[in-house]
């Protein structure tokens, strides 16, 4: 079964410093990986995705993620954190049907709360 | 282009009642999925609709049902509400079943 893990419940970083939010995955076949962000009392906002190709994926708001097949990781990164980046971040993987068919079902990690201090 | 809209945004019900939540996808999107978000269980998949047909269903009791209309709008219904159904219900839409999903703001349901 497909799964993702976010090992850190919370990440604290000072404004201006680089940030990393970790995600590891377990999949059968090629992974389709996503990062979403959730601000308080809001839905999820799409940041970026990895389907295939370049291991460094660039997304919205200056975020990027590095796909590492050997370490089965898909860490979210940003070179310089902003206070406004403080939010809940979710890593997700697209599920696969038993017969290998398409599905839009996403399996989410437990989320990582990013706190950026001014 | 307008985003995914969900109505109502907030809802208070009592145990035993039923509730219907509505989702209007982004214009042109034909796939709609529903998720439940709770502090204890996190984000869990409820069901997925494409071309008015349920394509996939999560591990939820039969009290949870949904449908999709010809204009791709979707509704989900929860009958005989339980306290544990209190959650944020999120709807997501995508152009096809394999494209990126975009989420609405959610409907926050409180069951008393």
PDB file of C-alpha atoms in Angstrom:
ATOM      1  CA  UNK A   1       0.000   0.000   0.000  1.00  0.00           C
ATOM      2  CA  UNK A   2       1.110   3.533  -0.709  1.00  0.00           C
ATOM      3  CA  UNK A   3       2.054   5.688   2.253  1.00  0.00           C
ATOM      4  CA  UNK A   4       3.946   8.820   3.212  1.00  0.00           C
ATOM      5  CA  UNK A   5       5.482   9.766   6.519  1.00  0.00           C
ATOM      6  CA  UNK A   6       6.270  13.175   7.915  1.00  0.00           C
ATOM      7  CA  UNK A   7       8.599  12.504  10.829  1.00  0.00           C
ATOM      8  CA  UNK A   8       8.414  15.981  12.363  1.00  0.00           C
ATOM      9  CA  UNK A   9       5.247  17.339  13.939  1.00  0.00           C
ATOM     10  CA  UNK A  10       6.733  20.811  14.053  1.00  0.00           C
ATOM     11  CA  UNK A  11       9.657  22.635  12.481  1.00  0.00           C
ATOM     12  CA  UNK A  12      10.906  25.932  13.880  1.00  0.00           C
ATOM     13  CA  UNK A  13      13.049  28.258  11.812  1.00  0.00           C
ATOM     14  CA  UNK A  14      14.096  31.897  12.005  1.00  0.00           C
ATOM     15  CA  UNK A  15      12.991  34.263   9.293  1.00  0.00           C
ATOM     16  CA  UNK A  16      15.572  34.473   6.531  1.00  0.00           C
ATOM     17  CA  UNK A  17      17.019  31.043   7.267  1.00  0.00           C
ATOM     18  CA  UNK A  18      16.547  28.070   4.929  1.00  0.00           C
ATOM     19  CA  UNK A  19      13.809  25.631   5.798  1.00  0.00           C
ATOM     20  CA  UNK A  20      13.285  21.937   5.178  1.00  0.00           C
ATOM     21  CA  UNK A  21      10.139  19.933   5.829  1.00  0.00           C
ATOM     22  CA  UNK A  22      10.735  16.215   5.559  1.00  0.00           C
ATOM     23  CA  UNK A  23       8.693  13.539   3.829  1.00  0.00           C
ATOM     24  CA  UNK A  24       9.462   9.902   3.083  1.00  0.00           C
ATOM     25  CA  UNK A  25       7.334   7.614   0.980  1.00  0.00           C
ATOM     26  CA  UNK A  26       6.599   3.963   0.420  1.00  0.00           C
ATOM     27  CA  UNK A  27       5.047   3.036  -2.912  1.00  0.00           C
ATOM     28  CA  UNK A  28       4.760   0.231  -5.373  1.00  0.00           C
ATOM     29  CA  UNK A  29       5.747   1.477  -8.773  1.00  0.00           C
ATOM     30  CA  UNK A  30       6.539   5.058  -9.671  1.00  0.00           C
ATOM     31  CA  UNK A  31       5.530   7.618  -7.059  1.00  0.00           C
ATOM     32  CA  UNK A  32       3.305  10.596  -7.771  1.00  0.00           C
ATOM     33  CA  UNK A  33       4.134  12.970  -4.911  1.00  0.00           C
ATOM     34  CA  UNK A  34       2.614  16.267  -3.825  1.00  0.00           C
ATOM     35  CA  UNK A  35       3.043  19.029  -1.285  1.00  0.00           C
ATOM     36  CA  UNK A  36       0.105  21.071  -0.021  1.00  0.00           C
ATOM     37  CA  UNK A  37      -0.061  23.870   2.544  1.00  0.00           C
ATOM     38  CA  UNK A  38      -2.939  24.705   4.860  1.00  0.00           C
ATOM     39  CA  UNK A  39      -3.395  28.041   6.570  1.00  0.00           C
ATOM     40  CA  UNK A  40      -5.710  28.305   9.609  1.00  0.00           C
ATOM     41  CA  UNK A  41      -9.385  27.804   8.758  1.00  0.00           C
ATOM     42  CA  UNK A  42      -8.560  27.311   5.102  1.00  0.00           C
ATOM     43  CA  UNK A  43      -8.478  24.460   2.627  1.00  0.00           C
ATOM     44  CA  UNK A  44      -5.329  22.983   1.145  1.00  0.00           C
ATOM     45  CA  UNK A  45      -3.282  24.959  -1.347  1.00  0.00           C
ATOM     46  CA  UNK A  46      -1.220  23.099  -3.936  1.00  0.00           C
ATOM     47  CA  UNK A  47       2.508  23.868  -3.819  1.00  0.00           C
ATOM     48  CA  UNK A  48       4.193  21.417  -6.160  1.00  0.00           C
ATOM     49  CA  UNK A  49       4.271  17.871  -7.470  1.00  0.00           C
ATOM     50  CA  UNK A  50       6.686  15.250  -8.727  1.00  0.00           C
ATOM     51  CA  UNK A  51       5.551  12.939 -11.490  1.00  0.00           C
ATOM     52  CA  UNK A  52       8.705  12.167 -13.386  1.00  0.00           C
ATOM     53  CA  UNK A  53      11.777  13.914 -14.712  1.00  0.00           C
ATOM     54  CA  UNK A  54      14.022  16.364 -12.886  1.00  0.00           C
ATOM     55  CA  UNK A  55      14.580  15.450  -9.243  1.00  0.00           C
ATOM     56  CA  UNK A  56      14.368  19.106  -8.184  1.00  0.00           C
ATOM     57  CA  UNK A  57      10.843  20.386  -8.516  1.00  0.00           C
ATOM     58  CA  UNK A  58      10.052  24.075  -8.273  1.00  0.00           C
ATOM     59  CA  UNK A  59       6.702  25.234  -7.027  1.00  0.00           C
ATOM     60  CA  UNK A  60       4.711  28.180  -5.784  1.00  0.00           C
ATOM     61  CA  UNK A  61       5.877  30.903  -3.370  1.00  0.00           C
ATOM     62  CA  UNK A  62       9.558  30.037  -3.780  1.00  0.00           C
ATOM     63  CA  UNK A  63       9.223  26.467  -2.535  1.00  0.00           C
ATOM     64  CA  UNK A  64      10.996  23.537  -4.109  1.00  0.00           C
ATOM     65  CA  UNK A  65      11.249  19.846  -3.352  1.00  0.00           C
ATOM     66  CA  UNK A  66      13.948  17.301  -3.937  1.00  0.00           C
ATOM     67  CA  UNK A  67      12.961  13.801  -5.014  1.00  0.00           C
ATOM     68  CA  UNK A  68      15.461  11.181  -3.885  1.00  0.00           C
ATOM     69  CA  UNK A  69      14.676   7.680  -5.076  1.00  0.00           C
ATOM     70  CA  UNK A  70      17.435   5.915  -3.153  1.00  0.00           C
ATOM     71  CA  UNK A  71      16.339   7.481   0.133  1.00  0.00           C
ATOM     72  CA  UNK A  72      12.626   7.390  -0.797  1.00  0.00           C
ATOM     73  CA  UNK A  73      12.330  11.011   0.257  1.00  0.00           C
ATOM     74  CA  UNK A  74      10.614  14.104  -1.063  1.00  0.00           C
ATOM     75  CA  UNK A  75      11.679  16.948   1.213  1.00  0.00           C
ATOM     76  CA  UNK A  76      10.209  20.427   0.843  1.00  0.00           C
ATOM     77  CA  UNK A  77      12.677  23.296   0.900  1.00  0.00           C
ATOM     78  CA  UNK A  78      12.888  27.051   0.703  1.00  0.00           C
ATOM     79  CA  UNK A  79      16.123  29.067   0.693  1.00  0.00           C
ATOM     80  CA  UNK A  80      14.836  31.901   2.888  1.00  0.00           C
ATOM     81  CA  UNK A  81      11.831  31.500   5.184  1.00  0.00           C
ATOM     82  CA  UNK A  82       9.204  34.181   5.702  1.00  0.00           C
ATOM     83  CA  UNK A  83       6.953  34.633   8.725  1.00  0.00           C
ATOM     84  CA  UNK A  84       4.037  34.287   6.321  1.00  0.00           C
ATOM     85  CA  UNK A  85       5.212  30.739   5.492  1.00  0.00           C
ATOM     86  CA  UNK A  86       4.023  29.640   8.945  1.00  0.00           C
ATOM     87  CA  UNK A  87       1.354  27.031   8.267  1.00  0.00           C
ATOM     88  CA  UNK A  88       0.617  23.306   8.214  1.00  0.00           C
ATOM     89  CA  UNK A  89       2.340  21.402   5.421  1.00  0.00           C
ATOM     90  CA  UNK A  90       1.164  18.079   4.023  1.00  0.00           C
ATOM     91  CA  UNK A  91       3.002  15.601   1.865  1.00  0.00           C
ATOM     92  CA  UNK A  92       0.813  13.283  -0.208  1.00  0.00           C
ATOM     93  CA  UNK A  93       1.110  10.383  -2.627  1.00  0.00           C
ATOM     94  CA  UNK A  94      -1.396   9.311  -5.240  1.00  0.00           C
ATOM     95  CA  UNK A  95      -2.808   5.883  -4.576  1.00  0.00           C
ATOM     96  CA  UNK A  96      -2.946   3.123  -7.158  1.00  0.00           C
ATOM     97  CA  UNK A  97      -5.876   0.833  -7.776  1.00  0.00           C
ATOM     98  CA  UNK A  98      -5.398  -2.887  -7.224  1.00  0.00           C
ATOM     99  CA  UNK A  99      -5.707  -3.485 -10.933  1.00  0.00           C
ATOM    100  CA  UNK A 100      -3.265  -0.676 -11.688  1.00  0.00           C
ATOM    101  CA  UNK A 101      -5.856   1.752 -12.986  1.00  0.00           C
ATOM    102  CA  UNK A 102      -6.027   5.494 -12.435  1.00  0.00           C
ATOM    103  CA  UNK A 103      -7.344   7.044  -9.266  1.00  0.00           C
ATOM    104  CA  UNK A 104      -7.331  10.525  -7.881  1.00  0.00           C
ATOM    105  CA  UNK A 105      -7.177   9.358  -4.288  1.00  0.00           C
ATOM    106  CA  UNK A 106      -4.421  11.064  -2.323  1.00  0.00           C
ATOM    107  CA  UNK A 107      -2.873   9.543   0.771  1.00  0.00           C
ATOM    108  CA  UNK A 108      -1.666  12.259   3.105  1.00  0.00           C
ATOM    109  CA  UNK A 109       0.991  12.404   5.745  1.00  0.00           C
ATOM    110  CA  UNK A 110       0.142  13.595   9.232  1.00  0.00           C
ATOM    111  CA  UNK A 111       1.295  17.122   8.524  1.00  0.00           C
ATOM    112  CA  UNK A 112       4.151  19.281   9.780  1.00  0.00           C
ATOM    113  CA  UNK A 113       3.530  22.611  11.449  1.00  0.00           C
ATOM    114  CA  UNK A 114       6.070  25.141  10.263  1.00  0.00           C
ATOM    115  CA  UNK A 115       6.673  28.043  12.624  1.00  0.00           C
ATOM    116  CA  UNK A 116       8.838  30.886  11.344  1.00  0.00           C
ATOM    117  CA  UNK A 117      10.016  33.291  14.030  1.00  0.00           C
ATOM    118  CA  UNK A 118      10.667  36.935  13.137  1.00  0.00           C
TER     119      UNK A 118
ATOM    120  CA  UNK B   1     -10.884  31.342 -12.977  1.00  0.00           C
ATOM    121  CA  UNK B   2     -12.872  30.843  -9.809  1.00  0.00           C
ATOM    122  CA  UNK B   3     -11.645  28.205  -7.408  1.00  0.00           C
ATOM    123  CA  UNK B   4     -13.482  25.316  -5.830  1.00  0.00           C
ATOM    124  CA  UNK B   5     -16.428  26.530  -3.802  1.00  0.00           C
ATOM    125  CA  UNK B   6     -18.082  24.707  -0.955  1.00  0.00           C
ATOM    126  CA  UNK B   7     -21.335  25.470   0.786  1.00  0.00           C
ATOM    127  CA  UNK B   8     -22.108  25.941   3.535  1.00  0.00           C
ATOM    128  CA  UNK B   9     -18.847  26.936   5.172  1.00  0.00           C
ATOM    129  CA  UNK B  10     -20.029  26.144   8.678  1.00  0.00           C
ATOM    130  CA  UNK B  11     -22.742  23.856   9.947  1.00  0.00           C
ATOM    131  CA  UNK B  12     -24.004  22.789  13.351  1.00  0.00           C
ATOM    132  CA  UNK B  13     -26.154  19.686  13.626  1.00  0.00           C
ATOM    133  CA  UNK B  14     -27.299  17.358  16.380  1.00  0.00           C
ATOM    134  CA  UNK B  15     -26.784  13.629  16.622  1.00  0.00           C
ATOM    135  CA  UNK B  16     -29.142  11.605  14.488  1.00  0.00           C
ATOM    136  CA  UNK B  17     -29.728  14.344  11.939  1.00  0.00           C
ATOM    137  CA  UNK B  18     -28.532  14.207   8.368  1.00  0.00           C
ATOM    138  CA  UNK B  19     -26.552  16.762   6.419  1.00  0.00           C
ATOM    139  CA  UNK B  20     -25.813  17.561   2.777  1.00  0.00           C
ATOM    140  CA  UNK B  21     -22.682  19.394   1.718  1.00  0.00           C
ATOM    141  CA  UNK B  22     -22.178  20.910  -1.706  1.00  0.00           C
ATOM    142  CA  UNK B  23     -19.108  21.370  -3.872  1.00  0.00           C
ATOM    143  CA  UNK B  24     -18.745  23.283  -7.127  1.00  0.00           C
ATOM    144  CA  UNK B  25     -15.518  22.404  -8.942  1.00  0.00           C
ATOM    145  CA  UNK B  26     -13.318  24.694 -10.947  1.00  0.00           C
ATOM    146  CA  UNK B  27     -14.904  25.351 -14.327  1.00  0.00           C
ATOM    147  CA  UNK B  28     -13.996  22.544 -16.732  1.00  0.00           C
ATOM    148  CA  UNK B  29     -12.920  20.133 -14.030  1.00  0.00           C
ATOM    149  CA  UNK B  30     -14.710  16.816 -14.180  1.00  0.00           C
ATOM    150  CA  UNK B  31     -13.202  14.931 -11.263  1.00  0.00           C
ATOM    151  CA  UNK B  32     -14.316  15.658  -7.715  1.00  0.00           C
ATOM    152  CA  UNK B  33     -13.009  14.038  -4.553  1.00  0.00           C
ATOM    153  CA  UNK B  34     -14.023  14.437  -0.931  1.00  0.00           C
ATOM    154  CA  UNK B  35     -11.829  14.229   2.155  1.00  0.00           C
ATOM    155  CA  UNK B  36     -12.493  14.355   5.874  1.00  0.00           C
ATOM    156  CA  UNK B  37     -10.008  16.138   8.132  1.00  0.00           C
ATOM    157  CA  UNK B  38      -9.990  15.590  11.882  1.00  0.00           C
ATOM    158  CA  UNK B  39      -7.305  16.221  14.511  1.00  0.00           C
ATOM    159  CA  UNK B  40      -7.179  12.541  15.400  1.00  0.00           C
ATOM    160  CA  UNK B  41      -7.321  10.848  12.002  1.00  0.00           C
ATOM    161  CA  UNK B  42      -5.851  13.547   9.798  1.00  0.00           C
ATOM    162  CA  UNK B  43      -6.879  13.740   6.163  1.00  0.00           C
ATOM    163  CA  UNK B  44      -8.847  10.749   4.969  1.00  0.00           C
ATOM    164  CA  UNK B  45     -10.270  10.038   1.541  1.00  0.00           C
ATOM    165  CA  UNK B  46     -14.028   9.648   1.338  1.00  0.00           C
ATOM    166  CA  UNK B  47     -14.847   9.169  -2.332  1.00  0.00           C
ATOM    167  CA  UNK B  48     -14.060  10.212  -5.875  1.00  0.00           C
ATOM    168  CA  UNK B  49     -16.475  11.018  -8.690  1.00  0.00           C
ATOM    169  CA  UNK B  50     -15.826  11.364 -12.374  1.00  0.00           C
ATOM    170  CA  UNK B  51     -18.458  11.737 -15.075  1.00  0.00           C
ATOM    171  CA  UNK B  52     -21.246  11.288 -12.535  1.00  0.00           C
ATOM    172  CA  UNK B  53     -19.902   7.896 -11.424  1.00  0.00           C
ATOM    173  CA  UNK B  54     -18.261   6.993  -8.157  1.00  0.00           C
ATOM    174  CA  UNK B  55     -14.836   5.682  -9.096  1.00  0.00           C
ATOM    175  CA  UNK B  56     -13.322   5.029  -5.708  1.00  0.00           C
ATOM    176  CA  UNK B  57     -14.483   4.937  -2.120  1.00  0.00           C
ATOM    177  CA  UNK B  58     -12.629   5.225   1.158  1.00  0.00           C
ATOM    178  CA  UNK B  59     -13.132   3.215   4.308  1.00  0.00           C
ATOM    179  CA  UNK B  60     -16.175   4.986   5.693  1.00  0.00           C
ATOM    180  CA  UNK B  61     -19.542   3.562   6.753  1.00  0.00           C
ATOM    181  CA  UNK B  62     -22.509   3.566   4.425  1.00  0.00           C
ATOM    182  CA  UNK B  63     -23.902   6.616   6.226  1.00  0.00           C
ATOM    183  CA  UNK B  64     -21.553   8.596   4.019  1.00  0.00           C
ATOM    184  CA  UNK B  65     -22.719   8.905   0.442  1.00  0.00           C
ATOM    185  CA  UNK B  66     -22.271  11.224  -2.452  1.00  0.00           C
ATOM    186  CA  UNK B  67     -23.193  11.990  -5.987  1.00  0.00           C
ATOM    187  CA  UNK B  68     -22.082  14.058  -8.922  1.00  0.00           C
ATOM    188  CA  UNK B  69     -24.307  15.906 -11.337  1.00  0.00           C
ATOM    189  CA  UNK B  70     -23.960  16.401 -15.064  1.00  0.00           C
ATOM    190  CA  UNK B  71     -22.395  19.831 -14.517  1.00  0.00           C
ATOM    191  CA  UNK B  72     -19.724  18.154 -12.317  1.00  0.00           C
ATOM    192  CA  UNK B  73     -21.066  19.697  -9.132  1.00  0.00           C
ATOM    193  CA  UNK B  74     -21.035  17.226  -6.283  1.00  0.00           C
ATOM    194  CA  UNK B  75     -22.830  16.681  -3.029  1.00  0.00           C
ATOM    195  CA  UNK B  76     -22.053  14.483  -0.104  1.00  0.00           C
ATOM    196  CA  UNK B  77     -24.577  13.332   2.442  1.00  0.00           C
ATOM    197  CA  UNK B  78     -24.083  12.032   5.940  1.00  0.00           C
ATOM    198  CA  UNK B  79     -27.079  10.390   7.553  1.00  0.00           C
ATOM    199  CA  UNK B  80     -27.643   9.640  11.226  1.00  0.00           C
ATOM    200  CA  UNK B  81     -24.897  11.957  12.357  1.00  0.00           C
ATOM    201  CA  UNK B  82     -22.574  10.910  15.161  1.00  0.00           C
ATOM    202  CA  UNK B  83     -20.376  13.087  17.351  1.00  0.00           C
ATOM    203  CA  UNK B  84     -17.336  11.651  15.605  1.00  0.00           C
ATOM    204  CA  UNK B  85     -18.497  13.068  12.292  1.00  0.00           C
ATOM    205  CA  UNK B  86     -17.463  16.526  13.475  1.00  0.00           C
ATOM    206  CA  UNK B  87     -14.745  17.482  11.018  1.00  0.00           C
ATOM    207  CA  UNK B  88     -13.624  19.716   8.203  1.00  0.00           C
ATOM    208  CA  UNK B  89     -14.918  18.262   4.942  1.00  0.00           C
ATOM    209  CA  UNK B  90     -12.803  19.180   1.957  1.00  0.00           C
ATOM    210  CA  UNK B  91     -13.703  18.915  -1.682  1.00  0.00           C
ATOM    211  CA  UNK B  92     -11.079  18.833  -4.423  1.00  0.00           C
ATOM    212  CA  UNK B  93     -11.420  19.022  -8.171  1.00  0.00           C
ATOM    213  CA  UNK B  94      -9.184  18.218 -11.120  1.00  0.00           C
ATOM    214  CA  UNK B  95      -9.490  18.309 -14.870  1.00  0.00           C
ATOM    215  CA  UNK B  96      -9.053  14.574 -15.195  1.00  0.00           C
ATOM    216  CA  UNK B  97      -8.514  11.769 -12.720  1.00  0.00           C
ATOM    217  CA  UNK B  98      -4.759  12.074 -13.138  1.00  0.00           C
ATOM    218  CA  UNK B  99      -4.321  15.829 -12.909  1.00  0.00           C
ATOM    219  CA  UNK B 100      -3.481  17.915  -9.860  1.00  0.00           C
ATOM    220  CA  UNK B 101      -6.309  18.345  -7.382  1.00  0.00           C
ATOM    221  CA  UNK B 102      -7.265  21.793  -6.138  1.00  0.00           C
ATOM    222  CA  UNK B 103      -9.072  22.069  -2.856  1.00  0.00           C
ATOM    223  CA  UNK B 104     -11.950  24.208  -1.698  1.00  0.00           C
ATOM    224  CA  UNK B 105     -12.041  26.033   1.653  1.00  0.00           C
ATOM    225  CA  UNK B 106     -13.985  23.222   3.280  1.00  0.00           C
ATOM    226  CA  UNK B 107     -17.175  22.887   5.276  1.00  0.00           C
ATOM    227  CA  UNK B 108     -16.702  22.711   9.018  1.00  0.00           C
ATOM    228  CA  UNK B 109     -19.337  20.434  10.529  1.00  0.00           C
ATOM    229  CA  UNK B 110     -19.972  20.350  14.253  1.00  0.00           C
ATOM    230  CA  UNK B 111     -22.223  17.608  15.598  1.00  0.00           C
ATOM    231  CA  UNK B 112     -23.643  18.213  19.061  1.00  0.00           C
TER     232      UNK B 112
END
